[in-house]
Amino acid sequence: MKFVSKLFDELTGLEVYEILKSRAEIFLMEQNIHYLDMDNVDYDSLHCFIVENNRVIGYLRAFYTDTDSKIVKIGRVLTLEHGKGIGMQLLEESIKVIKQKMNCTKLVLDSQKYAAGFYEKAGFRVISDEFLEANILHVKMEL
């Protein structure tokens, strides 16, 4: 397994394809979320992922919440295999790289409610009431 972090323009065609394939597999097929995944945010994001045998098995993206902000939002977090520590490895390594490359003062994310405990283990805390997004309960979190 190899951890990689790249801006959009640094990604290879194979990496973009594998990222989009993994996102579709988790969010469209597994979680049955129907939305346009290619939302133009990718162009301005730092893409952090774990690769094994040319397959993206863990992924997240990080982007500034607005152009003047030092607040970075994490999104599209996924792992193809659960319970193997891939998610925590991805999150911990990504947080280090995001802080280094993006010089942020705060990290935020919208967590699916059931996953909030996972993010709390990495230091995030819940800062909102529950809300529905794509018919799934979420909470806002920050680090």
Tab-separated table of C-alpha atoms in Angstrom:
chain	number	residue	atom	x	y	z
A	1	MET	CA	0.000	0.000	0.000
A	2	LYS	CA	1.218	3.459	-0.886
A	3	PHE	CA	-0.120	6.837	0.297
A	4	VAL	CA	-0.276	9.554	-2.380
A	5	SER	CA	-1.283	13.218	-2.272
A	6	LYS	CA	-1.560	15.335	-5.410
A	7	LEU	CA	-3.277	18.399	-6.755
A	8	PHE	CA	-5.668	17.723	-9.628
A	9	ASP	CA	-3.218	18.780	-12.352
A	10	GLU	CA	-0.627	16.367	-10.954
A	11	LEU	CA	-2.895	13.307	-11.194
A	12	THR	CA	-2.322	10.824	-13.983
A	13	GLY	CA	-5.181	9.632	-16.160
A	14	LEU	CA	-5.056	6.244	-14.440
A	15	GLU	CA	-5.281	7.883	-10.999
A	16	VAL	CA	-8.276	10.021	-11.992
A	17	TYR	CA	-10.024	6.964	-13.428
A	18	GLU	CA	-9.352	4.862	-10.316
A	19	ILE	CA	-10.453	7.679	-7.978
A	20	LEU	CA	-13.732	8.146	-9.830
A	21	LYS	CA	-14.266	4.382	-10.025
A	22	SER	CA	-13.797	4.005	-6.251
A	23	ARG	CA	-16.072	6.972	-5.518
A	24	ALA	CA	-18.774	5.491	-7.760
A	25	GLU	CA	-18.393	2.068	-6.173
A	26	ILE	CA	-18.908	3.410	-2.643
A	27	PHE	CA	-21.271	6.359	-3.001
A	28	LEU	CA	-23.385	5.318	-5.992
A	29	MET	CA	-23.397	1.534	-5.791
A	30	GLU	CA	-22.909	0.737	-2.071
A	31	GLN	CA	-24.667	3.715	-0.483
A	32	ASN	CA	-27.150	4.338	-3.310
A	33	ILE	CA	-26.509	8.100	-3.319
A	34	HIS	CA	-27.628	9.675	-6.573
A	35	TYR	CA	-25.762	12.902	-7.282
A	36	LEU	CA	-23.357	14.345	-9.813
A	37	ASP	CA	-20.004	13.322	-8.354
A	38	MET	CA	-17.944	15.403	-10.780
A	39	ASP	CA	-18.823	18.761	-9.209
A	40	ASN	CA	-15.805	20.860	-10.322
A	41	VAL	CA	-14.470	20.927	-6.727
A	42	ASP	CA	-11.903	18.311	-7.761
A	43	TYR	CA	-10.021	20.889	-9.842
A	44	ASP	CA	-9.180	22.909	-6.712
A	45	SER	CA	-8.673	20.001	-4.315
A	46	LEU	CA	-5.767	18.142	-2.830
A	47	HIS	CA	-6.444	14.463	-3.518
A	48	CYS	CA	-5.164	12.029	-0.892
A	49	PHE	CA	-5.398	8.323	-1.525
A	50	ILE	CA	-3.986	4.905	-0.824
A	51	VAL	CA	-3.087	2.710	-3.777
A	52	GLU	CA	-2.661	-1.049	-3.809
A	53	ASN	CA	-1.987	-2.890	-7.079
A	54	ASN	CA	-2.912	0.264	-9.061
A	55	ARG	CA	-6.336	0.350	-7.333
A	56	VAL	CA	-7.400	3.303	-5.174
A	57	ILE	CA	-8.549	1.565	-1.974
A	58	GLY	CA	-8.871	4.677	0.195
A	59	TYR	CA	-9.539	8.257	-0.823
A	60	LEU	CA	-10.429	11.752	0.332
A	61	ARG	CA	-10.198	15.244	-1.068
A	62	ALA	CA	-9.448	18.517	0.703
A	63	PHE	CA	-10.286	22.028	-0.454
A	64	TYR	CA	-10.560	25.568	0.895
A	65	THR	CA	-14.087	26.526	1.919
A	66	ASP	CA	-13.640	29.841	0.080
A	67	THR	CA	-10.797	31.685	-1.633
A	68	ASP	CA	-9.877	33.901	1.349
A	69	SER	CA	-10.170	31.185	3.973
A	70	LYS	CA	-7.664	29.167	5.944
A	71	ILE	CA	-10.416	26.613	6.581
A	72	VAL	CA	-10.110	23.372	4.644
A	73	LYS	CA	-12.993	20.983	4.101
A	74	ILE	CA	-12.470	17.246	3.759
A	75	GLY	CA	-14.904	15.275	1.657
A	76	ARG	CA	-15.580	12.148	-0.407
A	77	VAL	CA	-13.889	10.006	2.266
A	78	LEU	CA	-13.970	6.304	1.437
A	79	THR	CA	-12.289	2.954	1.860
A	80	LEU	CA	-13.082	-0.089	-0.236
A	81	GLU	CA	-12.366	-2.497	2.632
A	82	HIS	CA	-13.536	-1.827	6.177
A	83	GLY	CA	-11.962	-2.926	9.449
A	84	LYS	CA	-8.380	-3.130	8.177
A	85	GLY	CA	-7.146	0.262	9.416
A	86	ILE	CA	-6.983	1.740	5.910
A	87	GLY	CA	-9.369	4.565	6.803
A	88	MET	CA	-7.410	5.711	9.854
A	89	GLN	CA	-4.115	5.461	7.986
A	90	LEU	CA	-5.604	7.534	5.174
A	91	LEU	CA	-7.030	10.125	7.566
A	92	GLU	CA	-3.899	10.500	9.715
A	93	GLU	CA	-1.516	10.790	6.764
A	94	SER	CA	-3.894	13.133	4.940
A	95	ILE	CA	-4.233	15.470	7.941
A	96	LYS	CA	-0.432	15.817	8.118
A	97	VAL	CA	-0.145	16.552	4.383
A	98	ILE	CA	-3.137	18.922	4.348
A	99	LYS	CA	-1.713	20.974	7.231
A	100	GLN	CA	1.683	21.085	5.539
A	101	LYS	CA	0.606	21.819	1.962
A	102	MET	CA	-2.509	23.913	2.567
A	103	ASN	CA	-1.431	25.950	5.615
A	104	CYS	CA	-4.884	25.803	7.181
A	105	THR	CA	-6.118	26.904	10.602
A	106	LYS	CA	-9.027	24.465	10.789
A	107	LEU	CA	-10.263	21.276	9.138
A	108	VAL	CA	-13.994	20.659	8.749
A	109	LEU	CA	-16.104	17.844	7.327
A	110	ASP	CA	-19.661	16.597	7.092
A	111	SER	CA	-19.647	13.111	8.576
A	112	GLN	CA	-22.298	10.514	8.102
A	113	LYS	CA	-23.706	10.172	11.631
A	114	TYR	CA	-22.665	6.549	12.041
A	115	ALA	CA	-19.028	7.456	11.204
A	116	ALA	CA	-18.639	10.343	13.689
A	117	GLY	CA	-16.851	8.101	16.203
A	118	PHE	CA	-14.229	7.256	13.580
A	119	TYR	CA	-13.422	10.942	13.061
A	120	GLU	CA	-13.460	11.612	16.817
A	121	LYS	CA	-10.611	9.085	17.183
A	122	ALA	CA	-8.579	11.344	14.877
A	123	GLY	CA	-9.353	14.439	16.988
A	124	PHE	CA	-12.438	15.853	15.260
A	125	ARG	CA	-15.405	16.997	17.325
A	126	VAL	CA	-19.081	17.323	16.438
A	127	ILE	CA	-20.182	20.970	16.077
A	128	SER	CA	-23.763	20.655	14.803
A	129	ASP	CA	-27.042	18.924	15.262
A	130	GLU	CA	-27.886	16.078	12.909
A	131	PHE	CA	-29.011	16.983	9.393
A	132	LEU	CA	-30.046	15.088	6.292
A	133	GLU	CA	-27.823	15.072	3.234
A	134	ALA	CA	-28.663	12.661	0.394
A	135	ASN	CA	-31.209	11.068	2.755
A	136	ILE	CA	-28.415	10.093	5.184
A	137	LEU	CA	-28.017	11.594	8.677
A	138	HIS	CA	-24.875	13.731	8.944
A	139	VAL	CA	-23.159	15.973	11.485
A	140	LYS	CA	-20.660	18.776	10.953
A	141	MET	CA	-17.262	18.187	12.577
A	142	GLU	CA	-14.048	20.173	13.014
A	143	LEU	CA	-10.435	19.714	14.005
